[in-house]
Structures are given as C-alpha cells and as structure tokens.
Coordinates of N, CA, C and O in Angstrom, one line a residue:
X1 N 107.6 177.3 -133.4 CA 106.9 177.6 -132.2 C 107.0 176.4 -131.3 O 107.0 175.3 -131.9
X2 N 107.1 176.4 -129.8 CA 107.4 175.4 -129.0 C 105.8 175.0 -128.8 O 104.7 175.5 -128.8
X3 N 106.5 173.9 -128.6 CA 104.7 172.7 -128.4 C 104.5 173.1 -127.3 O 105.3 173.6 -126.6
X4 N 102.7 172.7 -127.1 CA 101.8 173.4 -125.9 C 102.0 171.9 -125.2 O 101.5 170.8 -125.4
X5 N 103.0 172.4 -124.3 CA 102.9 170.4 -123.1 C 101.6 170.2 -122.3 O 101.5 169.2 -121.5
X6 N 100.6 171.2 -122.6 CA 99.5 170.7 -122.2 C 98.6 169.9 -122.7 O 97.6 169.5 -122.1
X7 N 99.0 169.7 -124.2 CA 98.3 169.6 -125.6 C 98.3 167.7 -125.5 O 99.1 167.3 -126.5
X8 N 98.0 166.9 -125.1 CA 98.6 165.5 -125.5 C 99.2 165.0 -126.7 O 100.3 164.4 -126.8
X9 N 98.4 165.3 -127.5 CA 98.2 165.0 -129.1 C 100.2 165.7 -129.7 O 101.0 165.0 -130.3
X10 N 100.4 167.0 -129.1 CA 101.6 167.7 -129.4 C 102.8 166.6 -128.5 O 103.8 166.0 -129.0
X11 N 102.4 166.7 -127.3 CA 103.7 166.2 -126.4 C 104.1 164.6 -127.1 O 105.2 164.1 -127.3
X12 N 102.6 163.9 -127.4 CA 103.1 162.6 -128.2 C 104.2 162.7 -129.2 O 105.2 162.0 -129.3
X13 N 103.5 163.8 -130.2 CA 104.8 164.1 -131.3 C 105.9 164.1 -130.8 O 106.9 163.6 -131.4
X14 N 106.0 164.6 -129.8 CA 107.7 165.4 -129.3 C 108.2 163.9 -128.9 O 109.2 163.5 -129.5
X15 N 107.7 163.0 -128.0 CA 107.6 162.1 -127.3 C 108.4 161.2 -128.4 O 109.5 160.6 -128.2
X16 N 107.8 161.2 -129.7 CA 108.2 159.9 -130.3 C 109.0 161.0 -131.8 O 108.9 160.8 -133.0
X17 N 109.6 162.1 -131.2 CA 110.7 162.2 -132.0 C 110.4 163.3 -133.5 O 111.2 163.8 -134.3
X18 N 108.5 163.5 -133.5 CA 108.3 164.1 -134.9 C 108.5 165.6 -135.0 O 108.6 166.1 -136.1
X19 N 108.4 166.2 -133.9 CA 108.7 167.5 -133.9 C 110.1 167.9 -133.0 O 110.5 167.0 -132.3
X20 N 110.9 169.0 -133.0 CA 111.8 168.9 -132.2 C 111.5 170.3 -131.0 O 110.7 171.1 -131.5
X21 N 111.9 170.4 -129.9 CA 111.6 171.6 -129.0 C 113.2 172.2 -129.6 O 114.2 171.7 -129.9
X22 N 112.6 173.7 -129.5 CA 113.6 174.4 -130.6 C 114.2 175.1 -129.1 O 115.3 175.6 -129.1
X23 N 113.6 175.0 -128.1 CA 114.4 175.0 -126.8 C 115.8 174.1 -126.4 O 116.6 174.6 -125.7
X24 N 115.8 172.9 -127.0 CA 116.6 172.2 -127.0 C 117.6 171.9 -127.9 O 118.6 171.3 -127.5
X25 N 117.6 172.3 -128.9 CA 118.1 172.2 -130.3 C 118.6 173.3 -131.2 O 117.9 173.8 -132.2
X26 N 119.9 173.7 -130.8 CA 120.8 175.0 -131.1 C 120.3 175.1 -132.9 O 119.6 174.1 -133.3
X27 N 120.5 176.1 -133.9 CA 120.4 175.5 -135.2 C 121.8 176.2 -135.8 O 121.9 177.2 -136.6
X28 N 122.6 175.6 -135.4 CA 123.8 175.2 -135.6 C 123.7 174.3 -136.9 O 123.3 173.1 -136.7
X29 N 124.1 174.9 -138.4 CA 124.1 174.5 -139.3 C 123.9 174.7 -140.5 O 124.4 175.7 -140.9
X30 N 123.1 173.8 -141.6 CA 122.6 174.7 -143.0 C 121.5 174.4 -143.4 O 121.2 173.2 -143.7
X31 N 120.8 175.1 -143.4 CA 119.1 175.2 -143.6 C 119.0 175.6 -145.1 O 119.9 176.4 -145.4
X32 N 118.1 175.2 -146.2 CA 118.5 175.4 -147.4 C 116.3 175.1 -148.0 O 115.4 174.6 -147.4
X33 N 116.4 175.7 -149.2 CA 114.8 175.4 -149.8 C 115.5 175.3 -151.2 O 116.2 176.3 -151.5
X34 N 115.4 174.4 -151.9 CA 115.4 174.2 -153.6 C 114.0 175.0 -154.0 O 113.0 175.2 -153.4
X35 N 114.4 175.4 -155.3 CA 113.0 176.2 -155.8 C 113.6 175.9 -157.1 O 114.5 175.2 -157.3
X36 N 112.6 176.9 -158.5 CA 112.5 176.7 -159.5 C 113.9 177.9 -160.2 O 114.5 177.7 -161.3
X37 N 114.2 178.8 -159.6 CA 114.9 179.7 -159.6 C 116.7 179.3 -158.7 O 117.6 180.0 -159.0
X38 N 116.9 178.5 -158.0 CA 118.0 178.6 -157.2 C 117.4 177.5 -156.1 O 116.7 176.4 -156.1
X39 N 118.4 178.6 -155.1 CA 118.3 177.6 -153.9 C 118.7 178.8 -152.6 O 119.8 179.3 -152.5
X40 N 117.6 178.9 -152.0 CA 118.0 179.9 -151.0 C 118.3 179.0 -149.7 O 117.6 178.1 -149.2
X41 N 119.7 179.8 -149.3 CA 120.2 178.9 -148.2 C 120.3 180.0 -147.0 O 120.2 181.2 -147.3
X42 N 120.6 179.4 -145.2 CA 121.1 179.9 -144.0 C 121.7 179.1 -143.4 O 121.4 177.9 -143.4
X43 N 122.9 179.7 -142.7 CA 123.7 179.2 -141.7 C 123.9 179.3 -141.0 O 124.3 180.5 -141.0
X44 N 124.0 178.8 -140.0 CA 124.4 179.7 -138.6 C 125.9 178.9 -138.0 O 126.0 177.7 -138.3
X45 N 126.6 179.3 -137.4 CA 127.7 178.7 -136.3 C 128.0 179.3 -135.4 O 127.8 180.5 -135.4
X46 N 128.4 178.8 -134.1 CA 128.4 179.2 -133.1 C 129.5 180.5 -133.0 O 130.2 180.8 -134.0
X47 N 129.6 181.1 -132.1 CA 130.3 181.9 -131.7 C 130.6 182.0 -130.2 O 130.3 181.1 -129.4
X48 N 131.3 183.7 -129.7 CA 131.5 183.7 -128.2 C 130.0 184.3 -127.8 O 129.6 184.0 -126.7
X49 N 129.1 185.5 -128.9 CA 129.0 185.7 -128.5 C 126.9 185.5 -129.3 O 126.1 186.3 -129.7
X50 N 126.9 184.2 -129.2 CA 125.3 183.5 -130.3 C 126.1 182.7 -131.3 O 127.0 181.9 -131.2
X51 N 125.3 183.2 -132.3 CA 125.9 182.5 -133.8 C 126.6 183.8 -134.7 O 126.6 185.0 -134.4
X52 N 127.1 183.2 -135.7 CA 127.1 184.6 -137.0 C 126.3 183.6 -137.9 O 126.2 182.4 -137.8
X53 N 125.7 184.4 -138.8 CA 125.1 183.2 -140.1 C 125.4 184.4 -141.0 O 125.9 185.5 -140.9
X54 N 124.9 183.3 -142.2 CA 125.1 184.1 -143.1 C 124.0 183.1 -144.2 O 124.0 181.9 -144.1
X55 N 123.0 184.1 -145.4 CA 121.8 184.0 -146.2 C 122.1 184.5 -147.2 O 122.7 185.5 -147.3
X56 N 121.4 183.6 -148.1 CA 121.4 183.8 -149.5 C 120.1 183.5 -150.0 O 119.6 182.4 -149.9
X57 N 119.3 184.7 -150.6 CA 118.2 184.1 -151.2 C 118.1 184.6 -153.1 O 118.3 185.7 -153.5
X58 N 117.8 183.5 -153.9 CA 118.0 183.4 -155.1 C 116.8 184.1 -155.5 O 115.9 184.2 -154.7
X59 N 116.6 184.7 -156.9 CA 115.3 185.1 -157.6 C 115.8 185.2 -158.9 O 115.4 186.0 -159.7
X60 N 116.8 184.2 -159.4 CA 117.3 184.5 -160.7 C 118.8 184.4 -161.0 O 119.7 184.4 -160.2
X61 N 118.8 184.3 -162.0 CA 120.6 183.9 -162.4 C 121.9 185.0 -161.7 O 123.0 184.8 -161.2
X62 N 121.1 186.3 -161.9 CA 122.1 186.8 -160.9 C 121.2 188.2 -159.9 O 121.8 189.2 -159.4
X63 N 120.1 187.9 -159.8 CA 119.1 188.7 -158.8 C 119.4 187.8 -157.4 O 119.3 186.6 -157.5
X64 N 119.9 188.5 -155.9 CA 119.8 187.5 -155.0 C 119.9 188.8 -154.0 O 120.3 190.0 -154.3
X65 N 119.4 188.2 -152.6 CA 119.6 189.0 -151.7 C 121.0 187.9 -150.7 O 121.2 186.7 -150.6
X66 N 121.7 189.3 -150.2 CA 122.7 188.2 -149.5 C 123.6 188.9 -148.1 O 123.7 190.1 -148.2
X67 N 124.1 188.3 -147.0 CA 124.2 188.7 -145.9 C 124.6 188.4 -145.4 O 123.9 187.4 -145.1
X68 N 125.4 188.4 -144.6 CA 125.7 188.1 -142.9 C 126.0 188.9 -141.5 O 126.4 190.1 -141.5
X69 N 125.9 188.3 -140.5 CA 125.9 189.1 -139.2 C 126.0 187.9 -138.2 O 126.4 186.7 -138.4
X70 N 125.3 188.7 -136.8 CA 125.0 187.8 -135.9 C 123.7 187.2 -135.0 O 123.1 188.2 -134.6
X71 N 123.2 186.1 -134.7 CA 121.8 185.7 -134.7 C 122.1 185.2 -132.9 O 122.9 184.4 -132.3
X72 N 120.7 186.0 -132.6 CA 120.7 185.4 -131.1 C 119.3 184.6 -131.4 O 118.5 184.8 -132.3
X73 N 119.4 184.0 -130.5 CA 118.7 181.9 -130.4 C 117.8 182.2 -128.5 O 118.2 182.0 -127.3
X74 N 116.7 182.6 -128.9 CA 116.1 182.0 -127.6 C 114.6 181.0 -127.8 O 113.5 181.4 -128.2
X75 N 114.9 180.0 -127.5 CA 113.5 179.3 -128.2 C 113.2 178.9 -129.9 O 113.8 178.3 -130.8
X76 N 112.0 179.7 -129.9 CA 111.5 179.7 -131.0 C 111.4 180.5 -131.9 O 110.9 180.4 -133.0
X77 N 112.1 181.4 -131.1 CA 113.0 183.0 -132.3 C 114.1 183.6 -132.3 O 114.7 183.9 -131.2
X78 N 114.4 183.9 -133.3 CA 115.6 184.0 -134.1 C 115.6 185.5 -134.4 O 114.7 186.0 -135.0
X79 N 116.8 186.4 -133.9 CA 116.6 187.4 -134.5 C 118.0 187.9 -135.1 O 119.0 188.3 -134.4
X80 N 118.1 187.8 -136.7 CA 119.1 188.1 -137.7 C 119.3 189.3 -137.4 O 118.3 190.0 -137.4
X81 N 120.9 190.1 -137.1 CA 121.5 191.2 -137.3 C 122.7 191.2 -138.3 O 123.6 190.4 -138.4
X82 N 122.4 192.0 -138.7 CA 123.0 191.6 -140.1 C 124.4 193.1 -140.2 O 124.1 194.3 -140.0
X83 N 125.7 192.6 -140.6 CA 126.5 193.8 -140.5 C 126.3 194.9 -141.6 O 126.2 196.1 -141.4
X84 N 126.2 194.4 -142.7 CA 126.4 195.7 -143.3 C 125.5 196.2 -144.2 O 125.6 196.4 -145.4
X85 N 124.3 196.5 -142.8 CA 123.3 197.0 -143.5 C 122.0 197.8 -142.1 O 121.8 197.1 -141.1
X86 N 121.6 198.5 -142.1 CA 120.4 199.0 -141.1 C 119.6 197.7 -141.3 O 118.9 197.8 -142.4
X87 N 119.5 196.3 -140.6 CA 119.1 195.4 -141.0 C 119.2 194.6 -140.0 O 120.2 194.3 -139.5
X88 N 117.4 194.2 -139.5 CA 117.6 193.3 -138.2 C 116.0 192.5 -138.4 O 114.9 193.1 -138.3
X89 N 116.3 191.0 -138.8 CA 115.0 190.7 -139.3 C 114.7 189.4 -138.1 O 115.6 188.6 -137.8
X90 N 113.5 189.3 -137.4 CA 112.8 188.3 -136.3 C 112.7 187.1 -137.5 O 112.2 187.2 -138.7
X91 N 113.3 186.1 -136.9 CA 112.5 184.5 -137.4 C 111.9 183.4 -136.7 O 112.0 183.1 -135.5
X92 N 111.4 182.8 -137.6 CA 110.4 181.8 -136.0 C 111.3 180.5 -136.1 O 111.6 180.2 -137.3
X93 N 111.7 179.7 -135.1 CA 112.7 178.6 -135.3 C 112.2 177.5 -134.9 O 112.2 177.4 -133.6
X94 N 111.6 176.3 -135.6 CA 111.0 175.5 -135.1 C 112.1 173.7 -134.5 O 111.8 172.6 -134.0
X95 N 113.2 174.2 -134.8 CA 114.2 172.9 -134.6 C 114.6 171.9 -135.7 O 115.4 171.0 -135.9
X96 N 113.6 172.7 -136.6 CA 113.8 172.0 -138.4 C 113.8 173.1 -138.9 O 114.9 173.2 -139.4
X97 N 113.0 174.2 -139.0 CA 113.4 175.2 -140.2 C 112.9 176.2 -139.7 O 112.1 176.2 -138.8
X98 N 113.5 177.4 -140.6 CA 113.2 178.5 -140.1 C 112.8 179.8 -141.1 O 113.3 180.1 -142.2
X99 N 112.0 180.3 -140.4 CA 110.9 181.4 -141.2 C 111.1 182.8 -141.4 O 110.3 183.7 -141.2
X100 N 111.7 182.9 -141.6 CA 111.8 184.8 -142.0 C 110.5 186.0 -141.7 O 109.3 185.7 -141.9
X101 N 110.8 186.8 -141.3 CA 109.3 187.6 -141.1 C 108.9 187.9 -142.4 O 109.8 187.9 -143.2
X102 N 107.9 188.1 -142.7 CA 106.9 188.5 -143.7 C 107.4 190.1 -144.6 O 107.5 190.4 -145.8
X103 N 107.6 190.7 -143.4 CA 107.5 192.2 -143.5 C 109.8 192.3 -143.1 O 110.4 191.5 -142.4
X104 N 109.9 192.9 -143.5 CA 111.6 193.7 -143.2 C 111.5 194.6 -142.8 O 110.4 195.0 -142.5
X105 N 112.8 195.6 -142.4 CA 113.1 197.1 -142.5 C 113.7 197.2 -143.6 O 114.5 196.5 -144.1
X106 N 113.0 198.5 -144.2 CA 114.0 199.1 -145.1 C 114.9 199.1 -145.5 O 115.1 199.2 -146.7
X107 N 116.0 198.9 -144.2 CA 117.5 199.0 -144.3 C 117.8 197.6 -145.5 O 118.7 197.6 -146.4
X108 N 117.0 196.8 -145.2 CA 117.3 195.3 -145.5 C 117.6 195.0 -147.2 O 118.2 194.0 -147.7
X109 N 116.9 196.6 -148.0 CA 116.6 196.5 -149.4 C 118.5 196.6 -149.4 O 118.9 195.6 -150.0
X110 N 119.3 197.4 -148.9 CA 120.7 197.6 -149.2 C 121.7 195.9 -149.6 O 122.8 195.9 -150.2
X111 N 121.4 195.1 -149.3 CA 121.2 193.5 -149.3 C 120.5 192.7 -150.3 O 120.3 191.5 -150.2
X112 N 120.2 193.5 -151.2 CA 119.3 192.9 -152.2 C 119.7 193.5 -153.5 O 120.7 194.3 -153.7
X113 N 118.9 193.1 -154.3 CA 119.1 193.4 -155.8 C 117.5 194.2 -155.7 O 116.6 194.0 -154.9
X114 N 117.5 195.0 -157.0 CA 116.0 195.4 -157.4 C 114.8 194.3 -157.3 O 114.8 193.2 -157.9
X115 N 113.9 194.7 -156.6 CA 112.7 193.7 -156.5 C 113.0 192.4 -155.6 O 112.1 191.5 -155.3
X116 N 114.1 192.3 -155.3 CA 114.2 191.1 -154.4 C 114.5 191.5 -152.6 O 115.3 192.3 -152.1
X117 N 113.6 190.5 -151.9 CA 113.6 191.0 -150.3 C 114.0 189.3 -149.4 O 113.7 188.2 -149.7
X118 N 114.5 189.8 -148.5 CA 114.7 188.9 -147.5 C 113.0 188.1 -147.3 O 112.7 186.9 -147.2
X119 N 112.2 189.1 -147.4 CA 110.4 189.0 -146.4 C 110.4 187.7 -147.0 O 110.7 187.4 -148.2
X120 N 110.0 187.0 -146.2 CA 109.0 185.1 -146.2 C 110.1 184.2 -146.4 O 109.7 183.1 -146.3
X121 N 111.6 184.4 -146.6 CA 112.2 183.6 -146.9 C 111.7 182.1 -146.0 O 111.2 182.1 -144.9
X122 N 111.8 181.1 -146.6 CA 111.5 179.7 -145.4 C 113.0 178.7 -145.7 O 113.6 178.7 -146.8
X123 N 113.3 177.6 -144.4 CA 114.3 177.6 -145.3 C 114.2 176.1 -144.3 O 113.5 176.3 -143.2
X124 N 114.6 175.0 -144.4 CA 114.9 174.0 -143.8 C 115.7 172.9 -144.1 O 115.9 172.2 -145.1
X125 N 116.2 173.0 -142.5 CA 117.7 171.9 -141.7 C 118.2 170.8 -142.8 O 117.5 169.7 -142.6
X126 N 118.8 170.7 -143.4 CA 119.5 169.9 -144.3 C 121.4 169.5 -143.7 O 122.2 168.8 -144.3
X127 N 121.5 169.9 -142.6 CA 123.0 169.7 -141.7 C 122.8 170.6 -140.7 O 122.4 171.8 -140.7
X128 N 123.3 169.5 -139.5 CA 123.4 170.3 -138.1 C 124.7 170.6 -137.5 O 124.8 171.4 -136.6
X129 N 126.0 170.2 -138.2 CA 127.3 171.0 -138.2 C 128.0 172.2 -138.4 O 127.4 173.0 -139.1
X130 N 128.7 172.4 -137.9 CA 129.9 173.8 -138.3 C 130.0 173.7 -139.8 O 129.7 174.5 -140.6
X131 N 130.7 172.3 -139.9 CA 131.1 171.9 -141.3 C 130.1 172.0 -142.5 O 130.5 172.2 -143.7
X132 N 128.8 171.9 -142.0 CA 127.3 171.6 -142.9 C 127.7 173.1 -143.0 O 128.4 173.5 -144.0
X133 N 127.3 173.8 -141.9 CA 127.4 175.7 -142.4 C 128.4 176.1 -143.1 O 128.3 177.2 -143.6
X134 N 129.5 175.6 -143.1 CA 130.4 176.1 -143.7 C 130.0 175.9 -145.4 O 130.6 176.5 -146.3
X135 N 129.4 175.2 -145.5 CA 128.9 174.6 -147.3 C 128.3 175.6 -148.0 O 128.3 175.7 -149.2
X136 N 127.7 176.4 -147.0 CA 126.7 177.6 -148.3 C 127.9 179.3 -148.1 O 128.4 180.0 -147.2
X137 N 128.0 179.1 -149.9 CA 129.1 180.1 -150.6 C 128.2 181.0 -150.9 O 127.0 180.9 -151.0
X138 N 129.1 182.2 -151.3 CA 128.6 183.5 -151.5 C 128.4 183.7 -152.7 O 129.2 184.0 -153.6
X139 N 126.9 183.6 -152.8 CA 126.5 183.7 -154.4 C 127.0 185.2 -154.9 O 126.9 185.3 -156.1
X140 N 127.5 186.3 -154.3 CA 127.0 187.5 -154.7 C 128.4 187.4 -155.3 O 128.4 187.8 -156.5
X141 N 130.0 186.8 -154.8 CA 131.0 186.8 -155.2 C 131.3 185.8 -156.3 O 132.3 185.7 -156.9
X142 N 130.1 185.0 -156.4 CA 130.3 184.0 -158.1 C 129.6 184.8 -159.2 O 129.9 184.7 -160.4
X143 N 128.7 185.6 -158.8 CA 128.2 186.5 -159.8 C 129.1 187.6 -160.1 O 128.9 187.9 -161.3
X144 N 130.2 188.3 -159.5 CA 131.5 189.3 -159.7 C 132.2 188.4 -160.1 O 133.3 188.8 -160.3
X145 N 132.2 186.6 -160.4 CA 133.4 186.6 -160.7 C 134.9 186.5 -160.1 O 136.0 186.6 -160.7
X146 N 134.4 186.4 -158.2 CA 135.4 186.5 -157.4 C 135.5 185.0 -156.9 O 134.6 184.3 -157.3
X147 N 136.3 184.6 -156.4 CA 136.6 183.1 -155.3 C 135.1 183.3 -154.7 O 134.6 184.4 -154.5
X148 N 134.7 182.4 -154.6 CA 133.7 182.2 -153.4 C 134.5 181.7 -152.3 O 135.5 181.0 -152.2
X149 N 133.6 182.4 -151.5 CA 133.8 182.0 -149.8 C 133.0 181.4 -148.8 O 132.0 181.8 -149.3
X150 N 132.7 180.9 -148.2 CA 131.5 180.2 -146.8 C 131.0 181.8 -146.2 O 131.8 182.6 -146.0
X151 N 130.2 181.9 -146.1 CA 129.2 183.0 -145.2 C 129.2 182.3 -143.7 O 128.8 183.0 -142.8
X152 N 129.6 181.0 -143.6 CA 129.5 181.2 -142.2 C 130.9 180.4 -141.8 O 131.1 179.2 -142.2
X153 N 131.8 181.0 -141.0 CA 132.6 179.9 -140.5 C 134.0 180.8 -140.5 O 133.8 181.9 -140.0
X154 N 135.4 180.5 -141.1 CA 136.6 181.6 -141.1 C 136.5 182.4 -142.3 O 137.3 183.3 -142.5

C-alpha cells in the first residue's frame, strides 16, 4: 500500500529509505518465502505488453500450485492473469513484497494439486533483475521428472 504523504511519521520512512513507494519501483524480479515445507517463489519480467511472471507455491514434496501468465503493475496492485487456467488473482504490492488475495476464483484450483490454493500466498523481494527472475524453475516439471525451465524469462 502506498504511504499517506500526509502522515509525517510515514513520509520520514520513505524519506530515509525504510519503506519503498511501489509507485516508483517496477517488481521486476524474484520474490521468494522459505517455509517448513519448501519455498514458494514469484517472478515477474518485463515485457511489451506489463510483465509475464510466473509462481510456485510448495505444500509438500510434490503438492504445489504452479503458473504463469501476465501481471499488470499500477501502484500498489498487482493483478496476476494467469494463461492456462480461468484464473485472475489481485495482489497488494508494496515495493518489497507481495500479497496474494486471501480468497481466488475457482478457475485457480486447475493450478494446483488437491488441497493446495494460490489464497494468502506472501512472498518477498530477494532480486530486482531479469536474471534474479529467471532463477525460480518449474517445480511441477522436477516432480514429472522433466528438465526444469525458468517460469519467467525465454
């Protein structure tokens, strides 16, 4: 959420660097959460026409939800369209990390394993490059057993 520049207390933060205005700050990169289970990661890279990203969220050795599409960036939200699925999830983007909605559509379950959802994913800025996003691989293709590939990038 972008800081209230009416707020002193907020603008100081901004002022001396602690918070970032997500107005200013593309998230161009790889946003990632370690957990007890995995490591759910997001990426985004530019494109002609926003970003494409691409998400991985872990719930087990081989339970994961996983995806990619294209993400438009205004401010402080994020809205994931995801190709191969009825699947279009709002996130809140604060210039360090970013929040998944709570709630999904339906379509979103086609992206998942039994019991596992995109809802609450949280995930934070660990690289602000192409090259950073290019680092998170396709868990769904190490679990088949296939080459892994980058979810975001060629």
């Amino acid at each position: 959420v972008a800081i209230d520049s009416g707020n002193p207390l907020e603008q100081a933060a901004q002022d001396a660097n602690l918070v970032d205005d997500p107005n200013d700050v593309a998230p161009t990169g790889l946003f990632e959460r370690a957990h007890a289970v995995g490591t759910d990661g997001l990426c985004f890279a530019p494109d002609a026409d926003g970003y494409q990203f691409g998400i991985v969220a872990n719930f087990g050795a081989t339970l994961i939800c996983e995806g990619r599409g294209r993400a438009t960036h205004d401010g402080a939200q994020l809205m994931l369209d995801f190709d191969d699925a009825d699947c279009t999830i709002p996130a809140v983007y604060d210039g360090r990390s970013v929040h998944l909605a709570g709630n999904v559509p339906r379509g979103c379950a086609a992206l998942c394993g039994e019991r596992a959802s995109f809802a609450g994913v949280a995930v934070s800025r660990v690289g602000s490059t192409e090259a950073d996003a290019q680092l998170l691989l396709s868990r769904e293709a190490e679990i088949k057993q296939r080459p892994s590939a980058p979810l975001c990038g060629p």
